Amino acid sequence: MPSRHFLSLLDFSSDELRALIHHAIDVKQSLKAGISHTPLNGKVLAMVFEKSSTRTRVSFESGMSQLGGHAMFLSPRDIQLGRGEPLGDSARVISSMVDAIMIRTFGHDRLQEFAQHSSSPVINGLTDKLHPCQLLADLQTWFEQRGDIKGATVAWIGDGNNMCHSYINAARQFDFRLNIGCPDNYMPDPDIISAGGDRITIMHSAEEASANADLVVTDVWASMGQEQEQQDRIKEFANFQVNSEIMQQADKDALFMHCLPAHRGEEVTAEVIDGPQSVVWQEAENRLHAQKALLEFLIAGHY
Ligand code: CP
Ligand code: NVA
């Protein structure tokens, strides 16, 4: 049977995603209770990073060790992929020697091509288009704090980027409403929006999008690879900052999330990200627990 990959939230069914989140919560509780859980004894994860990372690298590497396996960090500076060895050849060779591969890259087509040639499960560790692992952690955080997210209202404020696209896919899979407030020139991909159906509402101001929201989410204004646009974007996104006024539009019990790294004073004020509604540290830690559940599912094939 060909390998299951996790390139997008849409690669799993809603039931599989919910089961994964619940398992992640159990795995976290076991870890905190000091109970060892090593279903991936002797298994190896290769991690290919074509972009920088703190959370993704540390969570996958720690996660594999805690599960009894090993993670191998591969930088394009050191492997032949960085000197032009074809993606397909690299995927075929690496996957023949490891049990799963996580890749963080630029174009989503590079990830898809890699996965096509891989005989082991491939995990999307972020592309320009999607960041599904982050959504597993965000959803785990919501489930821990508030229970199931079905029927909730989420506000996405800022850039229509890889995180925004992943929120649209999450709204489809978990059946929540998503109000998107982005500057006109930075809207998400129209095909991804239309596939989200009537759960997705495009709004043109941060105030409108955050009205009565149960969860307010933002991300950097310039993603990795867009560094040269940073100064222009600071001007274009000036009205799309998540600050106390925006949080006051939302429900009084609303939570705030950000995948990190954050730029205080740009997309979010220090008052909000370091304030009582922010769950960004739990969200970051949950990358570890959610991805351990993902690795167990993809490599062991069950929980
Ligand atoms: N949120 C996230 O993916 O962080 P890193 O870029 O540090 O991995
Ligand atoms: N949108 C950001 C997310 C970083 C985790 C980026 O792609 O750089």
Short mmCIF file of C-alpha atoms and ligand atoms in Angstrom, two decimals:
data_model
loop_
_atom_site.label_atom_id
_atom_site.label_comp_id
_atom_site.label_asym_id
_atom_site.label_seq_id
_atom_site.Cartn_x
_atom_site.Cartn_y
_atom_site.Cartn_z
CA MET A 1 0.00 0.00 0.00
CA PRO A 2 1.47 3.44 -0.88
CA SER A 3 2.50 5.66 2.06
CA ARG A 4 0.05 8.12 3.58
CA HIS A 5 1.44 11.63 3.43
CA PHE A 6 0.50 14.75 5.42
CA LEU A 7 0.93 17.57 2.94
CA SER A 8 -2.34 19.28 3.83
CA LEU A 9 -5.11 18.96 6.44
CA LEU A 10 -7.22 17.68 3.54
CA ASP A 11 -5.08 14.50 3.33
CA PHE A 12 -6.80 13.20 6.48
CA SER A 13 -10.50 12.77 7.15
CA SER A 14 -12.22 14.93 9.78
CA ASP A 15 -12.51 11.85 12.02
CA GLU A 16 -8.79 11.10 11.65
CA LEU A 17 -7.92 14.70 12.51
CA ARG A 18 -10.14 14.72 15.59
CA ALA A 19 -8.70 11.38 16.74
CA LEU A 20 -5.20 12.79 16.25
CA ILE A 21 -5.97 15.84 18.40
CA HIS A 22 -7.43 13.68 21.18
CA HIS A 23 -4.40 11.37 21.04
CA ALA A 24 -2.09 14.41 21.21
CA ILE A 25 -3.85 15.51 24.40
CA ASP A 26 -3.36 12.00 25.88
CA VAL A 27 0.30 11.88 24.80
CA LYS A 28 0.88 15.25 26.48
CA GLN A 29 -0.72 14.10 29.73
CA SER A 30 1.40 10.90 29.74
CA LEU A 31 4.58 12.88 29.18
CA LYS A 32 3.72 15.26 32.03
CA ALA A 33 2.98 12.26 34.27
CA GLY A 34 6.43 10.83 33.48
CA ILE A 35 5.01 7.81 31.62
CA SER A 36 7.31 6.63 28.83
CA HIS A 37 5.65 5.96 25.46
CA THR A 38 8.06 4.60 22.83
CA PRO A 39 6.07 3.11 19.93
CA LEU A 40 8.67 4.29 17.39
CA ASN A 41 11.62 2.43 18.85
CA GLY A 42 14.36 2.20 16.18
CA LYS A 43 12.48 4.38 13.66
CA VAL A 44 14.13 7.32 11.90
CA LEU A 45 12.70 10.66 10.72
CA ALA A 46 14.68 12.73 8.18
CA MET A 47 14.07 16.48 8.38
CA VAL A 48 14.88 18.58 5.31
CA PHE A 49 14.86 22.32 6.04
CA GLU A 50 15.18 24.73 3.10
CA LYS A 51 14.02 27.58 5.38
CA SER A 52 14.84 28.53 8.98
CA SER A 53 12.98 27.07 11.95
CA THR A 54 12.97 26.95 15.73
CA ARG A 55 9.67 25.33 16.71
CA THR A 56 9.36 22.85 13.86
CA ARG A 57 12.91 21.57 14.22
CA VAL A 58 12.92 21.30 18.01
CA SER A 59 9.45 19.74 18.20
CA PHE A 60 10.09 17.05 15.56
CA GLU A 61 13.54 16.23 16.93
CA SER A 62 12.41 16.04 20.57
CA GLY A 63 9.23 14.26 19.58
CA MET A 64 11.05 11.45 17.74
CA SER A 65 13.43 10.94 20.69
CA GLN A 66 10.54 10.81 23.16
CA LEU A 67 8.79 8.22 20.96
CA GLY A 68 11.91 6.03 21.03
CA GLY A 69 13.17 6.94 17.56
CA HIS A 70 15.71 9.30 16.06
CA ALA A 71 15.50 12.45 13.93
CA MET A 72 18.13 13.49 11.38
CA PHE A 73 18.51 17.18 10.43
CA LEU A 74 19.38 17.68 6.75
CA SER A 75 20.33 21.15 5.54
CA PRO A 76 20.42 21.81 1.78
CA ARG A 77 23.81 23.41 2.41
CA ASP A 78 25.20 20.01 3.31
CA ILE A 79 23.29 17.51 1.17
CA GLN A 80 23.46 17.06 -2.61
CA LEU A 81 19.90 18.46 -2.98
CA GLY A 82 21.46 21.89 -2.38
CA ARG A 83 23.90 21.28 -5.25
CA GLY A 84 21.14 20.43 -7.71
CA GLU A 85 20.50 16.70 -7.24
CA PRO A 86 16.93 16.28 -8.53
CA LEU A 87 14.20 16.33 -5.88
CA GLY A 88 12.78 13.03 -7.08
CA ASP A 89 16.15 11.28 -6.85
CA SER A 90 16.74 12.72 -3.38
CA ALA A 91 13.29 11.61 -2.21
CA ARG A 92 13.77 8.09 -3.59
CA VAL A 93 17.14 7.67 -1.86
CA ILE A 94 16.34 9.29 1.50
CA SER A 95 12.98 7.51 1.82
CA SER A 96 14.63 4.13 1.22
CA MET A 97 16.66 4.60 4.42
CA VAL A 98 14.23 6.27 6.85
CA ASP A 99 10.68 5.73 8.11
CA ALA A 100 9.31 9.23 7.43
CA ILE A 101 10.51 12.56 6.05
CA MET A 102 9.52 16.07 7.11
CA ILE A 103 10.29 18.79 4.61
CA ARG A 104 10.09 22.60 4.90
CA THR A 105 10.45 24.28 1.54
CA PHE A 106 9.30 27.15 -0.70
CA GLY A 107 6.90 26.15 -3.51
CA HIS A 108 4.20 23.64 -2.58
CA ASP A 109 4.95 21.92 -5.92
CA ARG A 110 8.42 21.01 -4.57
CA LEU A 111 6.80 19.24 -1.61
CA GLN A 112 4.35 17.43 -3.89
CA GLU A 113 7.12 16.30 -6.24
CA PHE A 114 9.16 15.07 -3.28
CA ALA A 115 6.18 13.12 -1.92
CA GLN A 116 5.46 11.55 -5.32
CA HIS A 117 8.90 9.93 -5.30
CA SER A 118 9.02 9.00 -1.62
CA SER A 119 8.36 5.44 -0.45
CA SER A 120 7.98 6.74 3.15
CA PRO A 121 5.36 9.13 4.56
CA VAL A 122 6.15 12.80 3.87
CA ILE A 123 5.10 15.57 6.28
CA ASN A 124 4.70 19.21 5.24
CA GLY A 125 6.81 21.24 7.68
CA LEU A 126 5.66 24.47 5.91
CA THR A 127 5.52 25.59 2.31
CA ASP A 128 4.67 29.00 0.85
CA LYS A 129 1.10 27.70 0.54
CA LEU A 130 0.32 25.65 3.68
CA HIS A 131 1.48 24.99 7.24
CA PRO A 132 -0.75 22.11 8.41
CA CYS A 133 1.39 20.97 11.39
CA GLN A 134 0.85 24.37 13.00
CA LEU A 135 -2.92 23.88 12.70
CA LEU A 136 -2.70 20.57 14.58
CA ALA A 137 -1.09 22.47 17.47
CA ASP A 138 -3.56 25.37 17.25
CA LEU A 139 -6.52 23.01 17.25
CA GLN A 140 -5.11 20.98 20.15
CA THR A 141 -4.76 24.23 22.09
CA TRP A 142 -8.36 25.20 21.34
CA PHE A 143 -9.66 21.69 22.27
CA GLU A 144 -7.75 21.82 25.58
CA GLN A 145 -9.07 25.27 26.46
CA ARG A 146 -12.59 25.18 25.06
CA GLY A 147 -13.55 21.70 23.75
CA ASP A 148 -14.55 21.01 20.15
CA ILE A 149 -14.20 23.94 17.75
CA LYS A 150 -17.24 23.00 15.60
CA GLY A 151 -19.52 26.00 15.27
CA ALA A 152 -17.05 28.51 16.76
CA THR A 153 -16.16 31.78 15.00
CA VAL A 154 -12.49 32.36 14.20
CA ALA A 155 -11.07 35.66 12.93
CA TRP A 156 -7.97 35.63 10.74
CA ILE A 157 -6.38 39.10 10.62
CA GLY A 158 -3.46 40.09 8.37
CA ASP A 159 -1.83 38.32 5.44
CA GLY A 160 -3.69 35.77 3.30
CA ASN A 161 -0.67 33.47 3.60
CA ASN A 162 0.20 29.81 4.28
CA MET A 163 -1.29 30.00 7.78
CA CYS A 164 -4.47 31.66 6.53
CA HIS A 165 -4.86 28.94 3.85
CA SER A 166 -4.40 26.28 6.52
CA TYR A 167 -7.10 27.94 8.66
CA ILE A 168 -9.46 27.78 5.67
CA ASN A 169 -8.76 24.04 5.32
CA ALA A 170 -9.25 23.61 9.08
CA ALA A 171 -12.63 25.40 8.88
CA ARG A 172 -13.69 22.81 6.28
CA GLN A 173 -12.44 19.84 8.29
CA PHE A 174 -13.62 20.99 11.73
CA ASP A 175 -16.71 22.92 10.63
CA PHE A 176 -16.11 26.36 12.14
CA ARG A 177 -16.77 29.84 10.74
CA LEU A 178 -13.75 31.79 9.57
CA ASN A 179 -13.92 35.57 9.09
CA ILE A 180 -10.90 36.80 7.15
CA GLY A 181 -9.72 40.42 7.36
CA CYS A 182 -6.86 41.06 4.92
CA PRO A 183 -5.76 44.08 2.86
CA ASP A 184 -7.21 43.85 -0.68
CA ASN A 185 -3.86 43.07 -2.29
CA TYR A 186 -3.01 40.31 0.18
CA MET A 187 -6.08 38.08 0.02
CA PRO A 188 -5.77 34.30 0.27
CA ASP A 189 -5.82 32.10 -2.86
CA PRO A 190 -9.35 32.39 -4.38
CA ASP A 191 -9.53 28.64 -5.12
CA ILE A 192 -8.80 27.79 -1.49
CA ILE A 193 -11.41 30.34 -0.36
CA SER A 194 -14.09 28.99 -2.67
CA ALA A 195 -13.42 25.39 -1.61
CA GLY A 196 -14.10 26.57 1.96
CA GLY A 197 -17.71 27.34 0.97
CA ASP A 198 -20.02 29.47 3.05
CA ARG A 199 -18.06 28.95 6.28
CA ILE A 200 -15.56 31.48 4.95
CA THR A 201 -16.38 35.21 4.92
CA ILE A 202 -14.02 37.77 3.45
CA MET A 203 -14.09 41.10 5.23
CA HIS A 204 -12.09 44.17 4.46
CA SER A 205 -11.25 45.44 7.91
CA ALA A 206 -9.77 43.94 11.05
CA GLU A 207 -12.63 45.41 13.14
CA GLU A 208 -15.29 43.73 11.00
CA ALA A 209 -13.48 40.38 10.92
CA SER A 210 -12.91 40.24 14.68
CA ALA A 211 -16.50 41.14 15.68
CA ASN A 212 -17.78 38.52 18.17
CA ALA A 213 -14.98 36.09 17.31
CA ASP A 214 -14.15 33.28 19.74
CA LEU A 215 -10.57 33.10 18.54
CA VAL A 216 -8.42 35.82 16.94
CA VAL A 217 -5.38 34.68 14.95
CA THR A 218 -2.63 36.53 13.12
CA ASP A 219 0.83 35.93 11.69
CA VAL A 220 3.80 37.95 10.44
CA TRP A 221 3.16 40.45 7.64
CA ALA A 222 6.18 39.26 5.64
CA SER A 223 6.73 35.49 5.53
CA MET A 224 10.02 33.71 4.92
CA GLY A 225 11.11 34.48 1.37
CA GLN A 226 9.36 37.91 1.40
CA GLU A 227 11.98 39.75 3.47
CA GLN A 228 12.58 42.31 0.70
CA GLU A 229 8.86 43.30 0.85
CA GLN A 230 8.99 43.93 4.62
CA GLN A 231 9.04 47.75 4.49
CA ASP A 232 6.20 47.99 1.94
CA ARG A 233 4.16 45.50 3.88
CA ILE A 234 4.53 47.44 7.14
CA LYS A 235 2.70 50.31 5.39
CA GLU A 236 0.12 48.14 3.61
CA PHE A 237 -0.83 46.21 6.76
CA ALA A 238 -0.88 49.18 9.19
CA ASN A 239 -4.65 48.85 9.73
CA PHE A 240 -4.47 45.10 10.29
CA GLN A 241 -2.68 44.99 13.64
CA VAL A 242 -4.21 42.88 16.42
CA ASN A 243 -4.32 45.29 19.37
CA SER A 244 -6.56 45.81 22.40
CA GLU A 245 -9.23 47.60 20.32
CA ILE A 246 -9.45 44.59 17.98
CA MET A 247 -9.61 42.16 20.91
CA GLN A 248 -12.43 44.26 22.38
CA GLN A 249 -14.48 43.67 19.21
CA ALA A 250 -14.18 39.92 19.80
CA ASP A 251 -16.12 37.90 22.37
CA LYS A 252 -15.02 38.74 25.93
CA ASP A 253 -13.68 35.18 26.37
CA ALA A 254 -11.88 35.15 23.02
CA LEU A 255 -8.44 33.57 22.80
CA PHE A 256 -5.51 34.95 20.80
CA MET A 257 -3.12 32.73 18.79
CA HIS A 258 -0.01 33.36 16.68
CA CYS A 259 2.18 30.61 15.23
CA LEU A 260 5.36 32.58 16.12
CA PRO A 261 7.88 34.03 15.54
CA ALA A 262 6.05 37.32 16.24
CA HIS A 263 6.94 40.96 15.64
CA ARG A 264 5.57 42.92 18.60
CA GLY A 265 4.42 46.36 17.46
CA GLU A 266 3.70 45.13 13.90
CA GLU A 267 1.04 42.42 13.45
CA VAL A 268 0.34 42.26 17.22
CA THR A 269 0.92 44.55 20.17
CA ALA A 270 2.89 43.35 23.20
CA GLU A 271 -0.22 44.03 25.28
CA VAL A 272 -2.16 41.37 23.34
CA ILE A 273 0.48 38.69 22.79
CA ASP A 274 1.72 38.94 26.38
CA GLY A 275 -1.79 39.50 27.76
CA PRO A 276 -4.32 37.20 29.47
CA GLN A 277 -6.17 36.13 26.30
CA SER A 278 -3.01 34.93 24.57
CA VAL A 279 -2.32 31.17 24.46
CA VAL A 280 0.74 31.39 22.22
CA TRP A 281 3.07 29.48 24.58
CA GLN A 282 0.70 26.52 24.94
CA GLU A 283 0.24 26.70 21.16
CA ALA A 284 4.00 26.51 20.56
CA GLU A 285 4.47 23.66 23.05
CA ASN A 286 1.62 21.73 21.44
CA ARG A 287 3.67 21.47 18.22
CA LEU A 288 5.57 18.76 20.13
CA HIS A 289 2.54 16.80 21.31
CA ALA A 290 0.44 17.11 18.13
CA GLN A 291 3.33 16.06 15.90
CA LYS A 292 4.11 13.09 18.14
CA ALA A 293 0.54 11.92 17.48
CA LEU A 294 1.08 12.57 13.75
CA LEU A 295 4.37 10.63 13.67
CA GLU A 296 2.81 7.70 15.53
CA PHE A 297 -0.13 7.59 13.12
CA LEU A 298 2.01 7.83 9.98
CA ILE A 299 4.88 5.54 11.03
CA ALA A 300 3.27 2.97 13.36
CA GLY A 301 -0.03 3.16 11.43
CA HIS A 302 -2.19 3.29 14.58
CA TYR A 303 -2.26 4.72 18.09
N1 CP B 1 5.58 28.30 13.89
C1 CP B 1 6.66 27.76 13.32
O1 CP B 1 6.57 26.95 12.41
O2 CP B 1 7.85 28.17 13.84
P1 CP B 1 9.29 27.87 13.26
O3 CP B 1 9.45 28.64 11.96
O4 CP B 1 10.24 28.35 14.32
O5 CP B 1 9.44 26.40 13.00
N1 NVA B 2 3.83 32.69 7.49
C1 NVA B 2 5.08 32.45 8.17
C2 NVA B 2 4.94 31.34 9.15
C3 NVA B 2 6.19 31.05 9.95
C4 NVA B 2 6.05 29.87 10.87
C5 NVA B 2 6.16 32.12 7.15
O1 NVA B 2 5.86 31.38 6.19
O2 NVA B 2 7.28 32.60 7.29
#
